[in-house]
Amino acid sequence: MTDQDWRAVLADVVEHAVSYREGAPRRRHNPQQSYAEARAAFDAPTPERAQDGASIVAELARLAEPGLANIIGPRFFGWVMGQSHPTGVAADWLVSAWGQNVGNAHATPTASACEEVVARWLLDLLDLPPESSVGFVSGATMANFTCLAAARGEALRRVGWDVEADGLVGAPPIHVVVGEEAHSTIFSALRYLGLGAKRIVSVPVDQQGRMRAGALAQAIAPLNGPMIVIAQAGHINSGGFDPFSHVAEAAHAKGAWVHVDGAFGLWARACKDRAHLGQGLELCDSWGVDGHKWLQTPYDSAYAIVRDASAHRRAMGISASYLPEGEERHPADFTPELSRRARGFATWATIKAFGREGIDDLVQRDCALARRMAERLGVAPDVEILNDVVLNQVALRLGSDLEGEASDALTVRTIARIQREGVCFVGGAHWRGRQIIRISVCGMNTTEADADASADAILDAWRAERAAGAERIDISGALPRSP
Ligand SMILES: Cc1ncc(COP(=O)(O)O)c(C=O)c1O
């Protein structure tokens, strides 16, 4: 490829990206293609000959765009997903162009050094112990995995077992204590670590999905030996926070390691108005948090934060005779991978683009928008807001005057209608025995007008489905809920 060709390809990419992003506010929020249609669009025999770059990029944009979800659009509330800040995207493009592999500080001193500084910024913003180490991983799933690997190693080291050297076979059993409504990826991480997704002590939670402090104390009282307690900052449906001061005190009294899954909720610590939710979080031992959710870094980006840096390094460290060592911080000592993308640059750029004030404002604004939507939706007599809207999540139950099955079926159809119409995008979940609509306000582009238009679109879809449902299924026979 000549220099001239390179220029043409990269310039074309800018055009495609800019026109896609500029269209986001007006574009429908649902993909305009089904999976089958998208597959058919891409389906082609293995290419035999080289093709020129500019035509490949044009073809990619043409084939892919119809099937993209408008995640960067202002009314996308389907899952907790950020909107890829343009400055972070630009930094990430440079990372790709530079072709850096950030495993070892001698190979890529700049990328490694940048991560060291960004790690310090993150600890400062999140108000976490400054001595903690930070691994730049792909998502909260990997952040939880990395932190729990450190927890596993240290919990066993304290009873004289070296899991890094001797593995788990024959090791003393580890008690893993988890809130009943932990995120599903916690169980994945436990599975990867040989701790078993089901071999856990499950702690009852309250109506908001928060671990009950008394129940935790009760659950761990009879347990002895190595122990890991896993708490949560930001419940996936309610946004609720576990009572960290109590959790840390009770768990530490038993010698346990306390890990926090704070995929999105940990960012409450960076917001003056919401920081109280995460009180006591600083007492815990490790924290997993995403960049690609509330911080708006482009995918993929998350941080595995461990107070005991040596436990972190023992769990993840990679050494080989061909990898130079030294005093420098080697990024591969803190992540599961050796070769990986230089993720620190995009985080560096995104934090600079917002500044501390901008992050504080973003979190506060999204929380206010979530409350605004909840208020607008909650005035409808047959709509119930199931959670205390303390953060950015709203859990909505439709048909609160109907029997469960009828309201669940209508809610599923309402979600499908909302997604089909594309004014906004919401998802669903089962929570507290009911089908709910889940609204996650996690972007930087959503305005009050977007929040209002989305709430109205949800209510309109609900009214339409309810009217259609009355004809389609006999919900007139569904009993009104007893008062
Ligand atoms: C509480 C919580 N933990 C973990 C995850 C997994 O995060 P990721 O998809 O970045 O791996 C999520 C994702 O929504 C989450 O909300």
Coordinates of C-alpha atoms and ligand atoms in Angstrom, one line a residue:
M1 CA 0.0 0.0 0.0
T2 CA 1.5 3.4 -0.9
D3 CA 1.4 6.4 1.3
Q4 CA -1.1 7.9 -1.0
D5 CA -3.4 4.9 -0.6
W6 CA -3.1 5.1 3.2
R7 CA -4.1 8.7 3.2
A8 CA -7.2 8.0 1.0
V9 CA -8.3 5.2 3.3
L10 CA -7.9 7.1 6.5
A11 CA -9.5 10.2 5.1
D12 CA -12.5 8.1 3.9
V13 CA -12.8 6.7 7.4
V14 CA -13.1 10.1 8.8
E15 CA -15.9 10.9 6.4
H16 CA -17.8 7.7 7.2
A17 CA -17.4 8.2 10.9
V18 CA -18.4 11.8 10.9
S19 CA -21.5 11.3 8.8
Y20 CA -22.6 8.3 11.0
R21 CA -22.2 10.3 14.2
E22 CA -23.8 13.4 12.8
G23 CA -26.8 11.4 11.9
A24 CA -27.2 9.7 15.3
P25 CA -29.7 12.1 16.8
R26 CA -32.1 11.7 13.9
R27 CA -31.6 8.0 13.3
R28 CA -34.0 5.4 14.8
H29 CA -32.5 3.7 17.8
N30 CA -33.1 0.1 16.8
P31 CA -31.1 -1.7 14.1
Q32 CA -32.8 -1.5 10.8
Q33 CA -31.7 -5.0 9.9
S34 CA -32.3 -8.4 11.5
Y35 CA -29.4 -10.7 12.3
A36 CA -30.3 -12.9 9.3
E37 CA -30.4 -9.9 7.0
A38 CA -27.1 -8.7 8.3
R39 CA -25.5 -12.1 7.8
A40 CA -26.9 -12.2 4.3
A41 CA -25.4 -8.8 3.6
F42 CA -22.0 -9.9 4.6
D43 CA -22.2 -13.4 3.2
A44 CA -19.6 -13.8 0.5
P45 CA -16.9 -16.4 -0.5
T46 CA -13.5 -16.0 1.1
P47 CA -11.7 -13.3 -0.8
E48 CA -9.1 -14.6 -3.2
R49 CA -7.5 -11.3 -4.3
A50 CA -6.4 -8.1 -2.6
Q51 CA -8.9 -5.2 -2.9
D52 CA -8.1 -1.6 -2.5
G53 CA -8.6 0.0 1.0
A54 CA -10.9 2.8 0.1
S55 CA -13.4 0.5 -1.5
I56 CA -13.2 -2.0 1.4
V57 CA -14.0 0.8 3.9
A58 CA -16.9 2.1 1.7
E59 CA -18.2 -1.5 1.5
L60 CA -17.9 -2.0 5.2
A61 CA -19.9 1.1 6.0
R62 CA -22.5 0.2 3.5
L63 CA -22.9 -3.3 4.7
A64 CA -22.7 -2.7 8.4
E65 CA -24.6 0.5 9.1
P66 CA -28.1 -0.8 8.5
G67 CA -27.6 -3.4 11.2
L68 CA -26.0 -1.1 13.8
A69 CA -27.9 -0.2 17.0
N70 CA -27.9 3.5 17.5
I71 CA -26.0 3.2 20.8
I72 CA -24.5 6.6 20.4
G73 CA -28.0 8.1 19.9
P74 CA -29.5 10.3 22.6
R75 CA -32.4 8.0 23.4
F76 CA -30.7 4.6 23.7
F77 CA -31.5 3.2 27.2
G78 CA -31.4 -0.5 26.4
W79 CA -28.4 -1.5 28.4
V80 CA -25.8 0.3 30.4
M81 CA -23.7 1.5 27.6
G82 CA -21.8 4.7 27.0
Q83 CA -21.6 6.7 23.8
S84 CA -17.9 6.5 22.9
H85 CA -16.8 10.1 23.4
P86 CA -15.4 11.4 20.0
T87 CA -12.1 12.4 21.7
G88 CA -11.7 8.9 23.0
V89 CA -12.5 7.5 19.6
A90 CA -9.9 9.8 18.0
A91 CA -7.3 8.7 20.6
D92 CA -8.2 5.1 19.9
W93 CA -7.8 5.6 16.1
L94 CA -4.2 6.8 16.9
V95 CA -3.6 3.7 19.0
S96 CA -4.6 1.6 16.1
A97 CA -2.5 3.6 13.7
W98 CA 0.5 3.4 16.1
G99 CA 0.1 -0.3 16.3
Q100 CA 1.3 -0.4 19.9
N101 CA 1.2 -3.6 21.9
V102 CA 1.2 -2.6 25.5
G103 CA 2.4 -5.8 27.3
N104 CA 5.9 -4.7 28.3
A105 CA 7.2 -1.3 29.2
H106 CA 10.4 -1.7 27.2
A107 CA 8.5 -2.5 24.1
T108 CA 6.1 0.4 24.4
P109 CA 7.4 2.8 27.1
T110 CA 4.9 5.6 26.2
A111 CA 1.8 3.3 26.3
S112 CA 2.9 1.8 29.6
A113 CA 3.8 5.1 31.2
C114 CA 0.5 6.7 30.1
E115 CA -1.3 3.8 31.8
E116 CA 0.6 4.5 35.0
V117 CA -0.5 8.1 35.0
V118 CA -4.1 7.3 34.0
A119 CA -4.2 4.7 36.8
R120 CA -3.4 7.5 39.3
W121 CA -6.1 9.8 37.8
L122 CA -8.7 7.0 38.0
L123 CA -7.9 6.4 41.7
D124 CA -8.1 10.1 42.3
L125 CA -11.5 10.5 40.5
L126 CA -13.0 7.4 42.2
D127 CA -11.5 8.3 45.5
L128 CA -9.9 4.9 46.1
P129 CA -6.7 4.1 48.0
P130 CA -3.8 5.6 46.1
E131 CA -1.6 2.6 46.6
S132 CA -3.9 0.4 44.5
S133 CA -2.8 -1.1 41.2
V134 CA -4.9 -0.8 38.1
G135 CA -5.1 -3.3 35.2
F136 CA -6.6 -1.9 31.9
V137 CA -8.9 -4.7 30.8
S138 CA -11.6 -5.2 28.2
G139 CA -14.8 -4.9 30.4
A140 CA -16.1 -5.3 33.9
T141 CA -16.3 -9.1 33.4
M142 CA -12.6 -9.2 33.0
A143 CA -12.1 -6.6 35.7
N144 CA -14.0 -8.8 38.1
F145 CA -12.1 -11.9 36.9
T146 CA -8.8 -10.1 37.4
C147 CA -9.7 -8.8 40.9
L148 CA -11.1 -12.1 42.0
A149 CA -7.9 -13.9 40.8
A150 CA -6.0 -11.6 43.1
A151 CA -8.5 -12.3 45.9
R152 CA -8.3 -16.0 45.4
G153 CA -4.5 -16.0 45.5
E154 CA -4.3 -13.8 48.6
A155 CA -7.1 -15.7 50.5
L156 CA -5.2 -18.9 50.0
R157 CA -1.8 -17.4 50.7
R158 CA -3.0 -16.3 54.1
V159 CA -3.6 -20.0 55.0
G160 CA -0.2 -21.0 53.5
W161 CA -1.4 -22.2 50.1
D162 CA 0.3 -20.9 46.9
V163 CA -2.5 -21.2 44.3
E164 CA -0.3 -19.5 41.6
A165 CA 2.2 -22.3 41.9
D166 CA 0.2 -25.3 43.1
G167 CA -3.2 -24.7 41.6
L168 CA -6.6 -25.4 43.2
V169 CA -6.3 -29.2 43.3
G170 CA -6.0 -30.1 47.0
A171 CA -6.2 -26.4 48.1
P172 CA -8.2 -25.5 51.2
P173 CA -11.8 -24.6 50.1
I174 CA -12.6 -21.0 49.6
H175 CA -15.9 -19.6 50.8
V176 CA -17.4 -17.3 48.2
V177 CA -20.1 -15.1 49.5
V178 CA -22.3 -13.2 47.0
G179 CA -25.4 -11.1 47.2
E180 CA -28.5 -12.9 45.8
E181 CA -28.7 -10.5 42.9
A182 CA -25.1 -10.2 41.8
H183 CA -24.6 -9.5 38.1
S184 CA -24.4 -12.6 36.0
T185 CA -20.8 -12.0 35.0
I186 CA -19.7 -12.4 38.6
F187 CA -20.7 -16.1 38.2
S188 CA -18.8 -16.3 34.9
A189 CA -15.7 -14.9 36.6
L190 CA -16.0 -17.5 39.4
R191 CA -16.4 -20.2 36.9
Y192 CA -13.3 -19.2 35.0
L193 CA -11.4 -19.2 38.3
G194 CA -12.3 -22.7 39.3
L195 CA -14.4 -21.4 42.2
G196 CA -17.6 -22.6 40.8
A197 CA -20.6 -20.5 39.7
K198 CA -22.9 -22.4 42.1
R199 CA -20.6 -23.2 45.0
I200 CA -21.4 -19.9 46.7
V201 CA -23.0 -18.7 49.9
S202 CA -25.9 -16.5 48.7
V203 CA -26.8 -13.5 50.9
P204 CA -30.5 -12.3 50.8
V205 CA -31.2 -8.9 49.4
D206 CA -33.8 -6.2 50.0
Q207 CA -36.4 -4.9 47.6
Q208 CA -33.7 -2.9 45.8
G209 CA -31.5 -5.9 45.3
R210 CA -29.0 -4.7 48.0
M211 CA -27.3 -7.2 50.3
R212 CA -28.9 -7.0 53.7
A213 CA -26.1 -6.2 56.1
G214 CA -27.6 -8.3 58.9
A215 CA -28.0 -11.2 56.5
L216 CA -24.4 -11.0 55.5
A217 CA -23.2 -11.1 59.1
Q218 CA -25.5 -14.1 59.7
A219 CA -24.3 -15.9 56.6
I220 CA -20.6 -15.6 57.3
A221 CA -20.8 -16.2 61.1
P222 CA -20.4 -20.0 60.8
L223 CA -17.8 -19.9 58.1
N224 CA -14.1 -20.2 58.7
G225 CA -11.1 -20.3 56.5
P226 CA -10.3 -18.4 53.2
M227 CA -13.2 -16.2 52.2
I228 CA -14.1 -13.8 49.5
V229 CA -17.2 -11.5 49.8
I230 CA -18.4 -10.0 46.6
A231 CA -20.5 -6.8 46.8
Q232 CA -22.1 -4.6 44.2
A233 CA -22.1 -0.8 43.5
G234 CA -25.0 -0.3 41.1
H235 CA -27.5 -3.1 40.8
I236 CA -28.3 -3.8 37.2
N237 CA -32.1 -3.1 37.6
S238 CA -32.3 -0.7 40.5
G239 CA -28.9 1.0 40.6
G240 CA -28.8 0.2 44.3
F241 CA -25.6 0.0 46.3
D242 CA -24.7 -2.6 48.9
P243 CA -24.1 -1.2 52.4
F244 CA -20.3 -1.2 52.0
S245 CA -19.3 0.0 55.4
H246 CA -21.2 -2.9 57.1
V247 CA -20.0 -5.3 54.4
A248 CA -16.4 -4.4 54.8
E249 CA -16.5 -4.4 58.6
A250 CA -18.2 -7.8 58.8
A251 CA -16.1 -9.4 56.1
H252 CA -12.8 -8.1 57.4
A253 CA -13.6 -9.3 60.9
K254 CA -13.7 -12.8 59.3
G255 CA -10.4 -12.2 57.4
A256 CA -12.3 -12.1 54.1
W257 CA -11.3 -10.2 51.0
V258 CA -14.1 -7.9 49.8
H259 CA -14.4 -7.3 46.1
V260 CA -16.8 -4.8 44.5
D261 CA -18.5 -5.1 41.1
G262 CA -18.9 -1.4 40.3
A263 CA -19.2 -1.7 36.5
F264 CA -21.1 1.5 36.2
G265 CA -22.1 2.4 39.8
L266 CA -18.5 3.1 41.0
W267 CA -18.7 6.4 39.0
A268 CA -21.1 7.7 41.6
R269 CA -17.8 8.3 43.6
A270 CA -16.8 10.8 41.0
C271 CA -20.0 12.9 41.5
K272 CA -20.4 15.1 44.6
D273 CA -24.1 14.7 44.5
R274 CA -24.1 10.9 44.4
A275 CA -20.9 10.0 46.2
H276 CA -22.8 9.2 49.4
L277 CA -24.2 6.1 47.7
G278 CA -20.7 4.6 47.7
Q279 CA -19.8 5.4 51.2
G280 CA -17.5 2.7 52.6
L281 CA -16.4 1.5 49.2
E282 CA -12.9 2.7 50.0
L283 CA -12.7 0.1 52.8
C284 CA -12.9 -2.8 50.3
D285 CA -10.0 -4.7 48.7
S286 CA -10.7 -4.6 45.0
W287 CA -13.0 -3.0 42.5
G288 CA -14.0 -3.6 38.9
V289 CA -15.3 -0.7 36.9
D290 CA -15.9 0.0 33.3
G291 CA -14.7 2.9 31.2
H292 CA -17.0 2.1 28.3
K293 CA -20.1 2.6 30.4
W294 CA -20.3 5.9 32.3
L295 CA -16.9 7.3 31.4
Q296 CA -17.9 7.1 27.7
T297 CA -14.6 5.6 26.5
P298 CA -14.8 3.7 23.3
Y299 CA -15.1 -0.1 23.6
D300 CA -13.4 -1.9 25.1
S301 CA -12.3 -0.4 28.3
A302 CA -12.4 -1.3 32.0
Y303 CA -10.3 -1.2 35.1
A304 CA -9.3 -3.9 37.6
I305 CA -8.3 -2.1 40.7
V306 CA -6.6 -3.9 43.6
R307 CA -5.5 -2.3 46.8
D308 CA -2.8 -5.0 47.4
A309 CA -0.7 -4.4 44.2
S310 CA 1.5 -7.5 45.0
A311 CA -1.5 -9.8 45.2
H312 CA -2.6 -8.3 41.8
R313 CA 0.8 -8.9 40.3
R314 CA 1.1 -12.4 41.8
A315 CA -2.2 -13.3 40.1
M316 CA -1.5 -11.8 36.7
G317 CA 2.2 -11.3 36.3
I318 CA 3.8 -12.6 33.1
S319 CA 7.5 -13.2 32.9
A320 CA 9.6 -14.8 30.2
S321 CA 13.3 -14.7 29.4
Y322 CA 12.6 -12.7 26.3
L323 CA 10.6 -10.0 28.2
P324 CA 12.9 -7.4 29.8
E325 CA 12.2 -6.7 33.4
G326 CA 13.2 -3.7 35.5
E327 CA 11.7 -1.1 37.7
E328 CA 9.1 0.0 35.2
R329 CA 5.5 -0.9 35.5
H330 CA 4.8 -3.6 33.0
P331 CA 1.1 -3.5 32.1
A332 CA 0.9 -7.2 31.4
D333 CA 1.6 -7.8 35.2
F334 CA -1.9 -6.5 35.9
T335 CA -4.1 -8.0 33.1
P336 CA -4.8 -11.5 31.9
E337 CA -3.3 -10.8 28.5
L338 CA 0.3 -10.2 27.3
S339 CA -0.5 -8.6 23.9
R340 CA -3.3 -6.2 23.9
R341 CA -4.5 -2.8 22.8
A342 CA -3.0 0.2 24.5
R343 CA -6.2 1.1 26.3
G344 CA -4.8 3.7 28.5
F345 CA -4.6 6.3 25.7
A346 CA -8.3 6.4 25.1
T347 CA -9.0 6.7 28.8
W348 CA -6.4 9.5 29.1
A349 CA -8.0 11.4 26.3
T350 CA -11.6 10.9 27.6
I351 CA -10.7 12.0 31.1
K352 CA -9.1 15.1 29.7
A353 CA -12.1 15.8 27.5
F354 CA -14.4 15.8 30.5
G355 CA -12.2 16.9 33.3
R356 CA -13.2 16.1 36.9
E357 CA -16.0 18.7 36.6
G358 CA -17.3 17.2 33.4
I359 CA -17.5 13.7 34.8
D360 CA -19.2 15.0 38.0
D361 CA -21.7 16.8 35.8
L362 CA -22.3 13.8 33.5
V363 CA -23.2 11.5 36.3
Q364 CA -25.4 14.0 38.0
R365 CA -27.2 14.9 34.7
D366 CA -27.9 11.2 33.9
C367 CA -29.2 10.6 37.4
A368 CA -31.5 13.6 37.1
L369 CA -32.7 12.4 33.6
A370 CA -33.5 9.0 35.0
R371 CA -35.5 10.6 37.8
R372 CA -37.3 12.8 35.3
M373 CA -38.3 9.8 33.2
A374 CA -39.4 7.9 36.2
E375 CA -41.6 10.8 37.3
R376 CA -43.2 11.3 33.9
L377 CA -43.8 7.5 33.5
G378 CA -44.9 7.0 37.1
V379 CA -47.9 9.4 36.8
A380 CA -49.8 6.8 34.7
P381 CA -52.1 5.0 37.0
D382 CA -51.2 1.5 35.6
V383 CA -47.4 2.1 35.6
E384 CA -45.3 1.4 38.6
I385 CA -41.7 2.4 39.2
L386 CA -40.3 -0.6 41.1
N387 CA -37.0 0.9 42.2
D388 CA -35.9 3.9 44.2
V389 CA -34.3 5.9 41.4
V390 CA -31.1 6.7 43.2
L391 CA -28.8 6.5 40.2
N392 CA -29.4 6.1 36.5
Q393 CA -31.5 3.0 36.4
V394 CA -35.3 2.8 36.2
A395 CA -37.2 -0.4 36.6
L396 CA -40.7 -0.1 35.2
R397 CA -43.7 -2.4 35.6
L398 CA -46.5 -1.9 33.2
G399 CA -50.1 -3.0 34.0
S400 CA -49.8 -2.8 37.7
D401 CA -53.6 -3.2 37.8
L402 CA -53.5 -6.5 36.0
E403 CA -52.6 -10.0 37.0
G404 CA -49.0 -10.9 36.6
E405 CA -49.2 -13.0 33.5
A406 CA -51.3 -10.6 31.6
S407 CA -49.1 -7.6 32.5
D408 CA -45.9 -9.6 31.7
A409 CA -47.2 -10.6 28.3
L410 CA -48.2 -7.0 27.5
T411 CA -44.9 -5.7 28.8
V412 CA -43.0 -8.0 26.4
R413 CA -45.1 -6.8 23.5
T414 CA -44.7 -3.2 24.6
I415 CA -40.9 -3.6 24.6
A416 CA -41.0 -5.1 21.1
R417 CA -43.2 -2.2 19.9
I418 CA -40.9 0.4 21.5
Q419 CA -37.9 -1.2 19.8
R420 CA -39.7 -1.5 16.5
E421 CA -40.8 2.1 16.5
G422 CA -37.2 3.2 17.3
V423 CA -38.0 6.6 18.9
C424 CA -36.0 5.3 21.9
F425 CA -34.6 1.9 22.8
V426 CA -35.3 0.1 26.1
G427 CA -34.7 -3.5 27.2
G428 CA -36.5 -5.8 29.5
A429 CA -35.6 -8.1 32.4
H430 CA -37.3 -10.3 35.0
W431 CA -37.1 -8.8 38.4
R432 CA -38.9 -9.5 41.6
G433 CA -41.1 -12.1 39.8
R434 CA -42.2 -9.7 37.1
Q435 CA -41.3 -8.8 33.6
I436 CA -40.0 -5.2 33.7
I437 CA -38.8 -2.5 31.3
R438 CA -35.3 -1.4 32.2
I439 CA -34.2 2.1 31.4
S440 CA -30.4 2.8 31.7
V441 CA -29.5 6.5 31.3
C442 CA -25.7 6.3 30.8
G443 CA -24.9 8.5 27.8
M444 CA -23.5 12.0 27.3
N445 CA -25.9 13.1 24.6
T446 CA -29.3 12.8 26.2
T447 CA -31.2 16.0 26.9
E448 CA -34.4 16.6 28.9
A449 CA -36.3 16.8 25.7
D450 CA -35.0 13.3 24.7
A451 CA -36.0 12.0 28.2
D452 CA -39.5 13.4 27.8
A453 CA -39.9 12.2 24.2
S454 CA -38.8 8.8 25.3
A455 CA -41.1 8.6 28.3
D456 CA -44.0 9.6 26.0
A457 CA -43.0 7.0 23.4
I458 CA -43.0 4.3 26.1
L459 CA -46.4 5.3 27.3
D460 CA -47.8 5.5 23.8
A461 CA -46.5 2.1 23.0
W462 CA -48.0 0.8 26.2
R463 CA -51.4 2.3 25.5
A464 CA -51.4 0.9 22.0
E465 CA -50.4 -2.6 23.2
R466 CA -52.9 -2.5 26.0
A467 CA -55.7 -1.5 23.6
A468 CA -54.6 -4.2 21.1
G469 CA -54.2 -6.7 24.0
A470 CA -57.7 -6.1 25.2
E471 CA -58.9 -7.4 21.8
R472 CA -56.3 -10.1 21.3
I473 CA -56.3 -11.7 24.6
D474 CA -59.0 -11.6 27.1
I475 CA -57.4 -9.3 29.6
S476 CA -60.8 -7.9 30.5
G477 CA -61.0 -11.2 32.5
A478 CA -57.7 -10.5 34.2
L479 CA -58.5 -9.6 37.7
P480 CA -57.7 -6.1 38.9
R481 CA -55.0 -6.2 41.6
S482 CA -56.4 -6.2 45.1
P483 CA -55.8 -2.8 46.6
Ligands
LIG1 C1 -23.1 -4.6 37.5 C2 -22.4 -5.1 36.3 N1 -21.3 -5.9 36.4 C3 -20.7 -6.4 35.3 C4 -21.1 -6.1 34.0 C5 -20.3 -6.6 32.8 O1 -19.7 -5.6 32.2 P1 -19.0 -5.8 30.8 O2 -20.1 -6.0 29.8 O3 -18.3 -4.5 30.6 O4 -18.0 -6.9 30.9 C6 -22.2 -5.2 33.9 C7 -22.7 -4.9 32.5 O5 -23.7 -4.3 32.3 C8 -22.9 -4.7 35.0 O6 -23.9 -3.9 34.9

